Short mmCIF file of C-alpha atoms in Angstrom, two decimals:
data_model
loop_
_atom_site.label_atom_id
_atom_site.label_comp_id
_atom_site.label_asym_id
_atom_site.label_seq_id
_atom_site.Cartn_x
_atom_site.Cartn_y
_atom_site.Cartn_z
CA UNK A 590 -40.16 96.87 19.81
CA UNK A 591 -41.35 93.51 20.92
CA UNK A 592 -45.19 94.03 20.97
CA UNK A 593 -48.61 92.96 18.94
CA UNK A 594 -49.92 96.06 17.64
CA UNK A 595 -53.11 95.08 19.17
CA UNK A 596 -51.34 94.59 22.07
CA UNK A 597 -53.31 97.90 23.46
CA UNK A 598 -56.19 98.03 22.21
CA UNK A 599 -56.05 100.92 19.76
CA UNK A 600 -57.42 101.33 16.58
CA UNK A 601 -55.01 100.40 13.40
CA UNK A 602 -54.92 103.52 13.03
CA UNK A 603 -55.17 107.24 14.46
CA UNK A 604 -54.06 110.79 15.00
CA UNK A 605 -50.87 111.53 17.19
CA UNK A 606 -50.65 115.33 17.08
CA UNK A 607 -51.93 118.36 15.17
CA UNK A 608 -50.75 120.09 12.67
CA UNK A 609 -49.44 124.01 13.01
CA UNK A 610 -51.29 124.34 9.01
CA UNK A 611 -53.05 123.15 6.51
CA UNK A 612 -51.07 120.84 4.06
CA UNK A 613 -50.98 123.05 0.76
CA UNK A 614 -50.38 120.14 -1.17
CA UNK A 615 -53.80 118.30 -0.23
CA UNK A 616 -55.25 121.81 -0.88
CA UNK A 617 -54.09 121.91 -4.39
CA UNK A 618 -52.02 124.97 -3.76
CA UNK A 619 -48.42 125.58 -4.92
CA UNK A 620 -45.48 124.17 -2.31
CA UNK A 621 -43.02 121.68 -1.95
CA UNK A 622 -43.72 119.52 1.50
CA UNK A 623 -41.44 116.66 2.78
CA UNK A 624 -43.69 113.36 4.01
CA UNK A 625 -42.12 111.65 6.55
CA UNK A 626 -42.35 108.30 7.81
CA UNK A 627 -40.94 107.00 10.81
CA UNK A 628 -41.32 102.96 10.96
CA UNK A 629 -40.35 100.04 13.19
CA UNK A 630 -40.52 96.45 12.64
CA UNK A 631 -42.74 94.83 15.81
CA UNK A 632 -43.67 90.99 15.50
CA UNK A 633 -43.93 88.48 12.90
CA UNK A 634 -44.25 91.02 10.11
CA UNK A 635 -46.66 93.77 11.65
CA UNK A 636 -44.80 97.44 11.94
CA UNK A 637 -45.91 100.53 12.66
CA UNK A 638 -44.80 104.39 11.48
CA UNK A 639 -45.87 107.35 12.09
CA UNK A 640 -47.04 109.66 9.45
CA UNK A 641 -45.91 113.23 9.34
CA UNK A 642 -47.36 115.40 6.52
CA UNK A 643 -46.05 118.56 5.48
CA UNK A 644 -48.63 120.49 7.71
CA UNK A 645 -47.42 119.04 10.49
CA UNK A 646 -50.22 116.42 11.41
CA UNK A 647 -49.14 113.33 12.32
CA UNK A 648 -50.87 109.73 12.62
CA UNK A 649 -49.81 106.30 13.53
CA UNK A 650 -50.42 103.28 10.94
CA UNK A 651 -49.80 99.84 11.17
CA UNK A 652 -48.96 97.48 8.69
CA UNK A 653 -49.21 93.33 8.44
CA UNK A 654 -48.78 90.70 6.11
CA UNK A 655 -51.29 88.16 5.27
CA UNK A 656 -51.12 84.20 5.80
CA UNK A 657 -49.38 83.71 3.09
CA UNK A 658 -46.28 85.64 4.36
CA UNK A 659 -46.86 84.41 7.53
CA UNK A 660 -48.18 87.16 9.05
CA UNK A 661 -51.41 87.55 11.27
CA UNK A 662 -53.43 89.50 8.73
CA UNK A 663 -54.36 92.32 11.71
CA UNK A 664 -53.47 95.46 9.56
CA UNK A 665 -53.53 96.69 6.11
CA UNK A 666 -50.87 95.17 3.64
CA UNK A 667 -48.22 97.73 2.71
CA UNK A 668 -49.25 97.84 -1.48
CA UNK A 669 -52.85 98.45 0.22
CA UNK A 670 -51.67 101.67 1.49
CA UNK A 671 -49.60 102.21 -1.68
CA UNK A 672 -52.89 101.41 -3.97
CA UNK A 673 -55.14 103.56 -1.62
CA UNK A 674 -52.67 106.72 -1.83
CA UNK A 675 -52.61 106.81 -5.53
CA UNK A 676 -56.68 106.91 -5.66
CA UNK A 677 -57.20 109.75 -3.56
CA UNK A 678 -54.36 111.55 -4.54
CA UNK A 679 -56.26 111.57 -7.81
CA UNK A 680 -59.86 111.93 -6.60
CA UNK A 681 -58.33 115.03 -4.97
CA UNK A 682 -56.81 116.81 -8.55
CA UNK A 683 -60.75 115.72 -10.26
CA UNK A 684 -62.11 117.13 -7.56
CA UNK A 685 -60.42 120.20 -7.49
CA UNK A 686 -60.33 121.03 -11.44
CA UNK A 687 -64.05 119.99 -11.26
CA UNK A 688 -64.30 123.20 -9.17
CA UNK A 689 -62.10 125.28 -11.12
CA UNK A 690 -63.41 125.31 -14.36
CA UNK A 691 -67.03 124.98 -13.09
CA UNK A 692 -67.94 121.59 -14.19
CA UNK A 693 -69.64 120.37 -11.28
CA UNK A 694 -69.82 116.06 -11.44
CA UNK A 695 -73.03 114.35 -10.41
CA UNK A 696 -70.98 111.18 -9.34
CA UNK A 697 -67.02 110.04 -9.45
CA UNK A 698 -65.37 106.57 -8.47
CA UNK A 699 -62.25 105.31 -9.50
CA UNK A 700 -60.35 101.52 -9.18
CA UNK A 701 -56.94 101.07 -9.54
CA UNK A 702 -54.74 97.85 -10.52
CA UNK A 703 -51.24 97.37 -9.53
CA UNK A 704 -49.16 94.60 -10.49
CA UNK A 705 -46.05 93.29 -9.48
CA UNK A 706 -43.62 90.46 -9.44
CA UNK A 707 -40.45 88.80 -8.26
CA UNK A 708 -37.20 87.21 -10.13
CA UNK A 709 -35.26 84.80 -8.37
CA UNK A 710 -35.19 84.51 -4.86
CA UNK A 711 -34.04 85.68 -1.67
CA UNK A 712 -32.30 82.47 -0.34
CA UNK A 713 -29.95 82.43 -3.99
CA UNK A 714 -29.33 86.20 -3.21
CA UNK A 715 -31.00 87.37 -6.73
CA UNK A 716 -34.01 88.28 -6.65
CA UNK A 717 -35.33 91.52 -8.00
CA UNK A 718 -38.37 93.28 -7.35
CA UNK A 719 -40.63 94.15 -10.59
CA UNK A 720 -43.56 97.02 -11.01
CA UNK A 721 -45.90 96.92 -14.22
CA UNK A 722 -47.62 99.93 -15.22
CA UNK A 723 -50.71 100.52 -13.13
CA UNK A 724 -54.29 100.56 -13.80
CA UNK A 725 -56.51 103.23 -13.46
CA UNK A 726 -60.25 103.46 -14.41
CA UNK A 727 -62.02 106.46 -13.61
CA UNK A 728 -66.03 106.98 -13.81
CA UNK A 729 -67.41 110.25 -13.79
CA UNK A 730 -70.90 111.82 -14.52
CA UNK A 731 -71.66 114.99 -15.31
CA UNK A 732 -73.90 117.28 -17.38
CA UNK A 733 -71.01 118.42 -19.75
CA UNK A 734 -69.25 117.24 -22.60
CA UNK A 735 -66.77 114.63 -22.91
CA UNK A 736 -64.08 117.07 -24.35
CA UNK A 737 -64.41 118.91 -21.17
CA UNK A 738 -64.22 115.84 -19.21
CA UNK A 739 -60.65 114.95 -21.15
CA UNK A 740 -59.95 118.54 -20.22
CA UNK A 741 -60.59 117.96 -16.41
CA UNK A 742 -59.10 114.77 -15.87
CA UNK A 743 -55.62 115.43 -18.21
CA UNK A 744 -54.97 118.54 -15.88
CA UNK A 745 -55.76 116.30 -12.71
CA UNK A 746 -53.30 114.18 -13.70
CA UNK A 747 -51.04 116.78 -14.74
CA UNK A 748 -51.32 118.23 -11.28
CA UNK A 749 -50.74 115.18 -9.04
CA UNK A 750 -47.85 114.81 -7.33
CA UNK A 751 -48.82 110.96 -6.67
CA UNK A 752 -48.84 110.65 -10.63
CA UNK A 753 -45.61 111.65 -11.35
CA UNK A 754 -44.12 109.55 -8.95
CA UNK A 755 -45.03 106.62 -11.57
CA UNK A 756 -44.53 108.43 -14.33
CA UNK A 757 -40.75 109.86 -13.33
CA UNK A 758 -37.48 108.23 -12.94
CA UNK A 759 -36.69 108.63 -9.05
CA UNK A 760 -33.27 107.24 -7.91
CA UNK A 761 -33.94 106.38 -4.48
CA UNK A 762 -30.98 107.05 -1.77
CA UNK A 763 -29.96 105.04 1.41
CA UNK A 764 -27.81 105.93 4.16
CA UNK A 765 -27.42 102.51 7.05
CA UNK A 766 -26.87 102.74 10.65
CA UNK A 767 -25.71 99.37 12.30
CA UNK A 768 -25.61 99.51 15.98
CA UNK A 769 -25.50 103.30 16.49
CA UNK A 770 -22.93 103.60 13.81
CA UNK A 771 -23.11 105.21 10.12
CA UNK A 772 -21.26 103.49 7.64
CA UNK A 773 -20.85 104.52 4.39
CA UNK A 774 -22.33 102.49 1.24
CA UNK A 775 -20.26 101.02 -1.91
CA UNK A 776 -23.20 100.39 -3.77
CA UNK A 777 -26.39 102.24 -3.23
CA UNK A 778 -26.33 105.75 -3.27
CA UNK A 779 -26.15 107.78 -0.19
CA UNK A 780 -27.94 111.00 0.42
CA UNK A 781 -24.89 112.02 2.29
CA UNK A 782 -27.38 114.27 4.58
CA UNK A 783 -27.46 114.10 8.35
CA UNK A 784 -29.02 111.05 9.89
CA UNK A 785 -32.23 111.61 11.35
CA UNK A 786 -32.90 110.48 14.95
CA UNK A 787 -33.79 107.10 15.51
CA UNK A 788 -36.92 106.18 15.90
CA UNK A 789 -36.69 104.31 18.55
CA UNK A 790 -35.14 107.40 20.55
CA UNK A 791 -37.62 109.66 19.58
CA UNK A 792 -40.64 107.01 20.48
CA UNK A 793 -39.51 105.29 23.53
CA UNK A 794 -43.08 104.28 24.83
CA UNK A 795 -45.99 103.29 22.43
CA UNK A 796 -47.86 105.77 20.72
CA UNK A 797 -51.21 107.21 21.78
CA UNK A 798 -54.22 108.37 20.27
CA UNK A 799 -54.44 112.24 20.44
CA UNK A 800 -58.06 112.57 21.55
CA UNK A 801 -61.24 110.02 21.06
CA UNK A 802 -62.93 111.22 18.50
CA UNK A 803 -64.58 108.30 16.15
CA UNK A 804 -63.63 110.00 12.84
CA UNK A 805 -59.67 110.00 13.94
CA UNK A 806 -60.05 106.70 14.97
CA UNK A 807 -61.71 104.61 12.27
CA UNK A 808 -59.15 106.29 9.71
CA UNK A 809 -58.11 102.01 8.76
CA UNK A 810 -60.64 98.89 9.28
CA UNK A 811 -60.58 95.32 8.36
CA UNK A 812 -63.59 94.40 6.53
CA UNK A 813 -65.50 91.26 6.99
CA UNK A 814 -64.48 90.20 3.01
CA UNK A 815 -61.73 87.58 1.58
CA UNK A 816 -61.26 86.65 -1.75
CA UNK A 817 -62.25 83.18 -1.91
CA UNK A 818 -60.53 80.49 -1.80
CA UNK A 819 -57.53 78.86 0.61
CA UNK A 820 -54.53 80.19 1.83
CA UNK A 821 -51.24 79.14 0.06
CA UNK A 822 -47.46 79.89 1.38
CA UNK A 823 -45.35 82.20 -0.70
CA UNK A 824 -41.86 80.68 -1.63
CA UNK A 825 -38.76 82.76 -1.39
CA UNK A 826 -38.26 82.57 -4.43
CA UNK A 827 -38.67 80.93 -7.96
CA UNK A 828 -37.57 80.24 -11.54
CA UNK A 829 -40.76 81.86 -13.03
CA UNK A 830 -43.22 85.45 -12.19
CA UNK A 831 -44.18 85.51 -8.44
CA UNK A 832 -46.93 87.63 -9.84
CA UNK A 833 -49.00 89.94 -7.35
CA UNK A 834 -52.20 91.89 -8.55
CA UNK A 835 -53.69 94.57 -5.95
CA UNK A 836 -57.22 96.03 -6.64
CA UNK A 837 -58.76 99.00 -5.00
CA UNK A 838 -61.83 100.97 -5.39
CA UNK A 839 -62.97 104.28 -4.29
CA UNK A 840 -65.48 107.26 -4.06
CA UNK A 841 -65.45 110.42 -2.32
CA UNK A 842 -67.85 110.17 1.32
CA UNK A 843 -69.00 113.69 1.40
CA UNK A 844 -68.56 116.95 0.00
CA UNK A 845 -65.86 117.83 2.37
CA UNK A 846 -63.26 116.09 0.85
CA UNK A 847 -63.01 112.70 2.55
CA UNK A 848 -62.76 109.56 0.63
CA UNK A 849 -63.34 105.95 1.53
CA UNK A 850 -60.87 103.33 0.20
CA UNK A 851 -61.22 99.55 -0.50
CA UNK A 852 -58.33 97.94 -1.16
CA UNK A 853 -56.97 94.22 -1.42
CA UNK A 854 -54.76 91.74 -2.65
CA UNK A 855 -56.17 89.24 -5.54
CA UNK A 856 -55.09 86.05 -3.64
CA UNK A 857 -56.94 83.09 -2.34
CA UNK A 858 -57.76 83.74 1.35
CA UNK A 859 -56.63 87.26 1.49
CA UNK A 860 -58.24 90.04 3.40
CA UNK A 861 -59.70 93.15 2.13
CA UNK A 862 -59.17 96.91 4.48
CA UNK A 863 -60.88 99.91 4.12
CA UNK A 864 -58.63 103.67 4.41
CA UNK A 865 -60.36 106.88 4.65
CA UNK A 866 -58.31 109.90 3.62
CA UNK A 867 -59.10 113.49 3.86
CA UNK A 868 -58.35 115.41 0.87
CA UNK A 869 -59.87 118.71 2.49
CA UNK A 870 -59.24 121.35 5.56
CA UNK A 871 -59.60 119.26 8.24
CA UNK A 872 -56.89 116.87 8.57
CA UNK A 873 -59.27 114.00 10.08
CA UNK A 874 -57.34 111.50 8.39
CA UNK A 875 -53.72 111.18 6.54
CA UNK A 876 -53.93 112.52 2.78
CA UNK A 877 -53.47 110.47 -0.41
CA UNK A 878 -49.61 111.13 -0.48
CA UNK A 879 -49.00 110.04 3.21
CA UNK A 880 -50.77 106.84 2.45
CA UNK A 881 -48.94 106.16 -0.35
CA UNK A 882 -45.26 107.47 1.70
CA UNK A 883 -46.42 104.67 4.58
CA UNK A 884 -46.92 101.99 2.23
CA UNK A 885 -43.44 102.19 0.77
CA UNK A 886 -41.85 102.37 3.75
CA UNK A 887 -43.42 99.06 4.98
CA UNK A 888 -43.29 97.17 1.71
CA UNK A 889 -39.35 98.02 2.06
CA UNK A 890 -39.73 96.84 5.68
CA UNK A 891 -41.30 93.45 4.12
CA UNK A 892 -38.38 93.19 2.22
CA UNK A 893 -35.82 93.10 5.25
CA UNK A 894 -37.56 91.13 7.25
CA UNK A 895 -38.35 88.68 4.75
CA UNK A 896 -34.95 88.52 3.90
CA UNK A 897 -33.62 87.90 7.44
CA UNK A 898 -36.16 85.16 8.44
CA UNK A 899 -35.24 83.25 5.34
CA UNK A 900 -30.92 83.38 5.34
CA UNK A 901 -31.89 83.33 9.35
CA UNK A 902 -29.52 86.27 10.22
CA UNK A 903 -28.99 87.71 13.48
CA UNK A 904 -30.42 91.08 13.31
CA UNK A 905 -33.58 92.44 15.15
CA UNK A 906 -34.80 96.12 16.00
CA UNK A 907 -35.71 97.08 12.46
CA UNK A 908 -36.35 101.09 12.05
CA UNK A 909 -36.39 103.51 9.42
CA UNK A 910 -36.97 107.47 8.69
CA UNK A 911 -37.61 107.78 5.20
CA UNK A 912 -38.13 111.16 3.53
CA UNK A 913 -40.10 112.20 0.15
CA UNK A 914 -40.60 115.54 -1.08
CA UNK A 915 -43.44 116.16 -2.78
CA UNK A 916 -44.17 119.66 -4.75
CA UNK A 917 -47.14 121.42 -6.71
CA UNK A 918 -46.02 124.49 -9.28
CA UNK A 919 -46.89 126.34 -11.96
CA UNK A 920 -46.30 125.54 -16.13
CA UNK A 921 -44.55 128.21 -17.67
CA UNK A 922 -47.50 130.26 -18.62
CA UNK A 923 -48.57 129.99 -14.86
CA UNK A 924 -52.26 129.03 -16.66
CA UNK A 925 -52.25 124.82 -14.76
CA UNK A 926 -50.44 123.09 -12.24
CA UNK A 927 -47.94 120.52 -12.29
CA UNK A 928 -47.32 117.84 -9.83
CA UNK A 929 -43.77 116.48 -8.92
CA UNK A 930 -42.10 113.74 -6.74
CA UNK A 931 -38.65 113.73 -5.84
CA UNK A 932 -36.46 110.93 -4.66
CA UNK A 933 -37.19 108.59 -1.78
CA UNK A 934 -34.53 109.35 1.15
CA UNK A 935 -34.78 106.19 3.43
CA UNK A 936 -31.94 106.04 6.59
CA UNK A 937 -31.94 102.19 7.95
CA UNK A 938 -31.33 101.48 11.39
CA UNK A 939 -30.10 97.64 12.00
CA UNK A 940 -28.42 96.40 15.38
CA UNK A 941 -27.15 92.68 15.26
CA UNK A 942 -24.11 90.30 15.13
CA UNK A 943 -23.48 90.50 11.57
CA UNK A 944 -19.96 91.98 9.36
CA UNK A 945 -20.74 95.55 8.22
CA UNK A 946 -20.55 93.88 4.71
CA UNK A 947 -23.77 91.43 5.38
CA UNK A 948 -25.44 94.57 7.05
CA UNK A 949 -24.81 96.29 3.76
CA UNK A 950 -25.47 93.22 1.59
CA UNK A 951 -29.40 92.98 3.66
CA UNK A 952 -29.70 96.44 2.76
CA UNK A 953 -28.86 96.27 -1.22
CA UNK A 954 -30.76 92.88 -1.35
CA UNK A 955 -33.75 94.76 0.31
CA UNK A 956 -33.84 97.73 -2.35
CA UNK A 957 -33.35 95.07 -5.17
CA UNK A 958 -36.44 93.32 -3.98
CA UNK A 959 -39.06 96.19 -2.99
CA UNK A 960 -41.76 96.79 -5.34
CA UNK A 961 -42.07 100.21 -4.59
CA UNK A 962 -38.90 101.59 -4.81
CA UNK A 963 -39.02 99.49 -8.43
CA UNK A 964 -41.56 101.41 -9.08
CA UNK A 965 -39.95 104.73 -8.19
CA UNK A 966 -36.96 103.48 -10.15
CA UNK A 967 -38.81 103.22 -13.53
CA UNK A 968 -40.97 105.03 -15.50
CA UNK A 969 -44.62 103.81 -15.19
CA UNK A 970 -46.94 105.49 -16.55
CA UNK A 971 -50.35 104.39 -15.92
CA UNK A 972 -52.49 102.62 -18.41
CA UNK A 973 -55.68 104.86 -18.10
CA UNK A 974 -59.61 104.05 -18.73
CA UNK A 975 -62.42 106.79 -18.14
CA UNK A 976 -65.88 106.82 -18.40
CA UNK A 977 -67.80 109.53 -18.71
CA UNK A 978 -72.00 108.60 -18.64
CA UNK A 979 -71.64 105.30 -19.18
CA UNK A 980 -69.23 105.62 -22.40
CA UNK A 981 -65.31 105.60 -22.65
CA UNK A 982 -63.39 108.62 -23.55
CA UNK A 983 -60.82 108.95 -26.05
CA UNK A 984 -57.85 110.41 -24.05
#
């Protein structure tokens, strides 16, 4: 789809269609719901995809890179939407527990840190894609003691599907469609499921907002902040860490269940956006865990198209379904909830001049080198930090 995604005039992003239900996940109630996204690569390196949670809601995001890929620096980042998932997801479970076991906080925040680098490069054909453990400090006030803080938070975390997504070992699988055709991997693993229907069948025209109301409209803004400091190119590749650091911070708006995110990445010149999610009943906004589906699917998006603009291959019309189950159940003693992620399903859709080997080749090279399926691939278990009344808790 050859088209700016300002090229309309809407919002970055919005609601498409309403759901038949509630999510039960974002409700902290035990389920298993599938997140889809359905993505296509658009100019430069903007993209769009639209977001279907488990309820049935659906929204359209967009996606860009910043100068330093190139890219016109119009929509969030895709570890932006990655970093912005994780911390509602978890204001969500603090919320929630905060409410069950009647320990009502007089203020939460949170900030998360996510590094990651690349090895080697995409020209040479080996680079690699690395995730570090991320970052999470939590600050929460309350008039109860800290044991029953380490209580709260510890089944929050227990609880949160978005959390043990880094902490598990997820073997993502692939299945690749080159001009209308399926062919079957030698190296990645297929899901050996049905093929979902392109997107660009199933979206022929570009997407609309459902209606016009502001708070479904001003779900993703650009702020008026950079990190200081000049611009500099990214190479393809190097000998050494291509390190990248992403910070986010973010509070709850109101007591219906709607937080605000900031979130940026710690380069000179770079942009910061703000996401608002809605961890509540009104489905206003995507939730924690369809932030953080969109932002993988992007990032893995970055990864093709980077990989084609620098080996300069003919392929174009970029698309993707990609597919991750997320589920809430009960411990054995059915007294506390525990959160699970499954396996990413992603289904590539390529058309071009190339062998079916170099189609395959973009697509192993593209896994290799995506950040986010590294950091499904390992276990990561964040580093955490929480405050409780100004002093840190021994967790």
């Amino acid at each position: 789809m050859a088209y700016s995604i300002d090229a309309y005039g809407y919002p970055l992003g919005f609601k498409v269609k309403d759901g038949n239900a509630n999510s039960s996940l974002t409700l902290n109630q035990q389920g298993r719901e599938v997140i889809k996204v359905e993505a296509c690569h658009l100019l430069g390196h903007q993209r769009e995809a639209i977001l279907t949670e488990g309820g049935g809601a659906a929204w359209r995001l967009t996606s860009d890179e910043g100068l330093h890929l190139k890219g016109t620096d119009l929509a969030p980042f895709p570890f932006g939407y990655f970093n912005a998932g994780l911390q509602a997801d978890l204001l969500n479970r603090i919320r929630f527990y905060s409410h069950q076991f009647e320990t009502p906080l007089t203020d939460l925040s949170i900030k998360v840190e996510n590094e990651y680098w690349l090895l080697g490069s995409f020209v040479s054909g080996n680079g690699k894609g690395v995730a570090n453990p991320s970052q999470i400090e939590i600050e929460l006030n309350s008039d109860f003691s800290d044991q029953q803080m380490i209580q709260l938070v510890n089944a929050a975390m227990s609880a949160s599907p978005s959390m043990a997504f880094l902490r598990n070992v997820l073997e993502s699988t692939f299945s690749l469609t080159i001009n209308g055709r399926r062919k079957l991997l030698n190296e990645l693993m297929d899901p050996m499921v049905a093929v979902p229907k392109d997107p660009f069948l199933e979206y022929s025209a570009p997407i609309r907002p459902l209606n016009s109301v502001k708070d479904e409209l001003e779900i993703i803004r650009k702020l008026p902040i950079k990190e200081a400091g000049e611009v500099t190119i990214a190479p393809p590749g190097s000998s050494s860490k291509i390190i990248r650091i992403i910070k986010g911070k973010g509070k709850f708006l109101d007591a219906s269940g709607k937080t605000e995110i900031e979130s940026w990445l710690k380069l000179p010149g770079m942009s910061h956006f703000l996401f608002v999610s809605d961890e509540g009943a009104s489905t206003s906004a995507p939730s924690g865990l369809g932030l953080l589906s969109a932002g993988i699917a992007f990032c893995f998006i970055t990864q093709i198209a980077r990989y084609i603009e620098n080996m300069k291959l003919d392929v174009d019309a970029i698309r993707l379904v990609q597919l991750i189950p997320f589920s809430i159940s009960g411990d054995v003693n059915e007294t506390s909830n525990i959160g699970a992620a499954e396996p990413i399903q992603t289904h590539l859709f390529l058309n071009g001049s190339l062998s079916e080997e170099m189609f395959e080749k973009l697509l192993t090279m593209s896994a290799r080198t995506c950040y986010l399926h590294a950091t499904a691939m390992n276990s990561l278990p964040p580093k955490m930090k929480v405050m409780h009344n100004g002093r840190e808790l021994l967790m």
